[in-house]
Amino acid sequence: MVASSLKLQELIQEIREAKTQAQEREVIQKECAHIRASFRDGDPLHSHRQLAKLLYAHMLGYPAHFGQMECLKLIASPRFTDKRVGYLGAMLLLDERQDAHLLITNSIKNDLSQGIEAVQGLALCTLSAMGSAEMCRDLAPEVEKLLLQPSAYVRKKAVLTAVHMIRKVPELSDTFLPPCAQLLHERHHGVLLGTVTLITELCERSPAALKHFRKVVPQLVHTLRTLVMTGCSTEHSVSGVSDPFLQVQILRLLRILGRNHEESSETMNDLLAQVATNTDASRNAGSAVLFETVLTIMDIRSAAGLRVLAVNILGRFLLNSDRNIRYVALTSLLKLVQSDHSAVQRHRPTVVECLQEPDASLSRRALELSLALVNSSNVRTMTQELQGFLESCPPDLRADCASGILLAAERFAPTKRWHIDTILRVLTTAGTYVRDDAVANLIQLIGGAQELHAYSVRRLYSALAEDISQQPLVQVAAWCIGEYGDLLLEGTCEETEPLQVEEDMVLTLLERVLQSHMSLPATRGYALTALMKLSTRLHGDNNRICQVMSIYGSCQDVELQQRAVEYNALFRKYDHLRAAVLEKMPLVERGGPQVNEEAKESKEVAQLSEAAPVPTETQASKLLDLLDLLDGPSENAQHPPPLDPTPGDTLIHLLDLPCAPLPSAPIPNLKVYEREGLQLTLSFVRPPGTPTLLLITVTATNTSGGDVTHFICQVAVPKSFQLQLQAPSGDTVPAQGGLPMTQLLRILNPNKAPLRLKLRLTYDHFGQSVQEIFEVNNLPVETWQ
Amino acid sequence: IRFILIQNRAGKTRLAKWYMQFDDDEKQKLIEEVHAVVTVQDAKHTIFVEFRNFKIIYRRYAGLYFCLCVDVNDNNLAYLEAIHNFVEVLNEYFHNICELDLVFNFYKVYTVVDEMFLAGEIRETSQTKVLKQLLMLQSLE
């Protein structure tokens, strides 16, 4: 029993009256059942209404795919209402992935070739909205014909449909190229707009089209000029600017045409200047045109004066109170800052003002731009501003801001003292957000500035006394106090206010740091070592320090415990060494802004191995200097167990340090094979952390006149070993000492048995293929002990 | 333009015009995301929002958000004007439009959209012309 079908309005009314989601669903389901029934029965008069209702249900989110076939039927019907609803349904319900859409192709074709404008318009619309690649190919000729139709209405739609087709099927661009030139002569703005878009699309896709269209640049220039100069037709003007959309599109096309092309750029220069000066920027439409002009000026090869003009326009945008305009200006200035640095500098104060914006995206852009604008002349003021910003900015920007300030300070610091001050300030305000190596950098910096030791240690002491929660600050302060504690107690320093510091106060402070639950384990490590160093620097007795060490000798944290135990041992057994051990550290060298800790350590180790024949005491002190050195920058250094005076042993203890993949006591290389210029050398590395692991690098060098190709090296080891062969760097060793080939072997030697290797080589050399098998027995003792 | 959405404050979509292929559930997700992003913004924020790898330019008229999703390198301000143009045309056509008009005459709204935007680009910018065409289409019904 088919109930009388509701009118669309009534259905909508009913749905809106439904109070709950469930009720709404009921209504819709009931209606959908009706609709399905009526589709089946085929009620021609009212089917469009049914479909409309179905579409409404679809908009609300309910499934409606059973309406697809109905859409097709409706499209095919001769009545306009049916067609309209049918096409709408097609656009909403069908898309490329459904199989049914191809069935529309025929209907669209018929409709396109009929003479009725409205119908053609509808068909074009649908085609442009959901036309797939096959449909576009089929219907391309039709659309082309329509491009030249007398009716402007159809031509407009045809042009944009062509745009869509080109996007889907780029090969069709050839078909659409010829009509373009003719269409440019249009007077009708809508068609002109579409044509310009079409040309833009064509030019973006193919450079050939680009060349073709360079010819029309003068004409575009002319059109734009008329638009700007003559009084506008009221129907196209938006708040006083004549057809801004068309202007923007033409400007965009000019930008693409003029990119990297001198000639076209020259023709455009005047015009751009004219547009820039004549457009009124007080309303948004004018600003839109100006913005597009600026972008165009930036992209083409324009005169320098024009570029300055563009930057000035952006500067004016920045002063505008409308946030949107400011955002747009900041984004473009960011892009410009690389190329026109000096011009952008002039607007620096405005940019800095924008930092205060409540909108996060604006302030972030302002921050980036300000960081890019810092240079040696304005670094002091800029850092002032940026630090003010750091205090008030939202947390997600803080990390960026802090690292930006530190970077800028590094590059442009006028004096060391200023540099230290700046870093200190950053650490106090945003300590938790700085990068990890900031601590290392600061320590290195302070260490290097001899004259400022007293100054920095005082500043750090006062900062620490106020607040011990910022971890990086605490770490740096602890280190400094440890190193330069005597300077702190001297009491006089010209550069800061006199600060009377007692020994007790210093010790109390460090103990507080140790006990505070806010301190990270790394920080505690710093504090412990600092206390230790103070035992030599301070003149009072060391009972307090000894006590602390013994307490921490049973600490839960392994790292702290180890340190405390060692320091205890230093007090008890090696008191005579203590002074030498805890001397001031030598200056740490660093490799560039990123502290390469491994490089430092390997340098120290190289010094150490050279010092091996030197008597025990100095060697021990150098070793422990290394101790302190590792203490500073790398928080995870583990100390070797208490001193053993034999040189060989100290080296091996050093080997136990986990932090560096360095060839600690370098094992000499071994040449294992030589034949006709091809040499095979083995180099060994014993990584300090894993005593059973040996890394062998097999290097093949070729000094003969012929290349060695298809080089394969296979290795066998005795049963107790485990071998892992990694992929070689290549299988060709070029002649005449060309790039050697390397291959890495990993050998695990759990039993510490003597190591033997059996090598098998196959390669082609001088036209002959060579196979060699040989054993290597004379491997140095260090490789397997 | 990638898609056009008109949503009300509660998140109900009044109009959705897609110029790119999406699955149904993707569309639903997109709608929800856009709603979430756009309703958070208040007067202090800019009207451009970065969204996935596109931009959304939106404007609020009474209780409705008109959102345009465009490519990153499109001119923001120009599309803002386009939104305003569109709303003015709607106003003229429906004689002081309100939300209920959009609900009850949704297919007419689609027609207006198609008159002004096509294939993801701005088609017709002259309000008088658009209105004339709309009246003509209406007379054919």
GROMACS .gro file of C-alpha atoms in nm, chain B residues 48-111:
model
   64
  833PHE     CA    1   4.275   3.130   0.751
  834VAL     CA    2   4.350   2.795   0.901
  835GLU     CA    3   4.596   2.537   0.784
  836PHE     CA    4   4.427   2.205   0.741
  837ARG     CA    5   4.604   1.889   0.629
  838ASN     CA    6   4.787   2.011   0.323
  839PHE     CA    7   4.529   2.272   0.225
  840LYS     CA    8   4.401   2.596   0.370
  841ILE     CA    9   4.054   2.672   0.493
  842ILE     CA   10   3.919   3.022   0.447
  843TYR     CA   11   3.601   3.072   0.638
  844ARG     CA   12   3.365   3.344   0.737
  845ARG     CA   13   3.090   3.343   0.986
  846TYR     CA   14   2.754   3.489   0.900
  847ALA     CA   15   2.501   3.475   1.184
  848GLY     CA   16   2.500   3.110   1.287
  849LEU     CA   17   2.648   2.970   0.970
  850TYR     CA   18   3.008   2.905   0.879
  851PHE     CA   19   3.092   2.933   0.510
  852CYS     CA   20   3.415   2.742   0.454
  853LEU     CA   21   3.620   2.723   0.141
  854CYS     CA   22   3.904   2.479   0.125
  855VAL     CA   23   4.173   2.591  -0.117
  856ASP     CA   24   4.528   2.511  -0.211
  857VAL     CA   25   4.811   2.651  -0.011
  858ASN     CA   26   4.932   2.892  -0.273
  859ASP     CA   27   4.598   3.050  -0.353
  860ASN     CA   28   4.525   3.409  -0.273
  861ASN     CA   29   4.346   3.411   0.062
  862LEU     CA   30   4.199   3.753   0.036
  863ALA     CA   31   4.053   3.694  -0.306
  864TYR     CA   32   3.865   3.389  -0.187
  865LEU     CA   33   3.740   3.580   0.110
  866GLU     CA   34   3.585   3.819  -0.136
  867ALA     CA   35   3.439   3.528  -0.324
  868ILE     CA   36   3.266   3.403  -0.012
  869HIS     CA   37   3.121   3.743   0.048
  870ASN     CA   38   3.005   3.768  -0.312
  871PHE     CA   39   2.835   3.434  -0.285
  872VAL     CA   40   2.655   3.528   0.033
  873GLU     CA   41   2.534   3.850  -0.120
  874VAL     CA   42   2.393   3.665  -0.418
  875LEU     CA   43   2.215   3.422  -0.187
  876ASN     CA   44   2.075   3.713   0.000
  877GLU     CA   45   1.936   3.871  -0.312
  878TYR     CA   46   1.796   3.552  -0.453
  879PHE     CA   47   1.614   3.445  -0.141
  880HIS     CA   48   1.528   3.791  -0.019
  881ASN     CA   49   1.702   3.817   0.313
  882ILE     CA   50   1.814   3.465   0.350
  883CYS     CA   51   1.811   3.281   0.677
  884GLU     CA   52   1.913   2.933   0.769
  885LEU     CA   53   1.573   2.782   0.712
  886ASP     CA   54   1.582   2.896   0.354
  887LEU     CA   55   1.896   2.698   0.303
  888VAL     CA   56   1.735   2.393   0.454
  889PHE     CA   57   1.412   2.397   0.263
  890ASN     CA   58   1.552   2.497  -0.071
  891PHE     CA   59   1.875   2.311  -0.073
  892TYR     CA   60   1.859   2.220  -0.437
  893LYS     CA   61   1.824   2.583  -0.530
  894VAL     CA   62   2.131   2.664  -0.324
  895TYR     CA   63   2.323   2.406  -0.520
  896THR     CA   64   2.219   2.580  -0.837
   0.00000   0.00000   0.00000
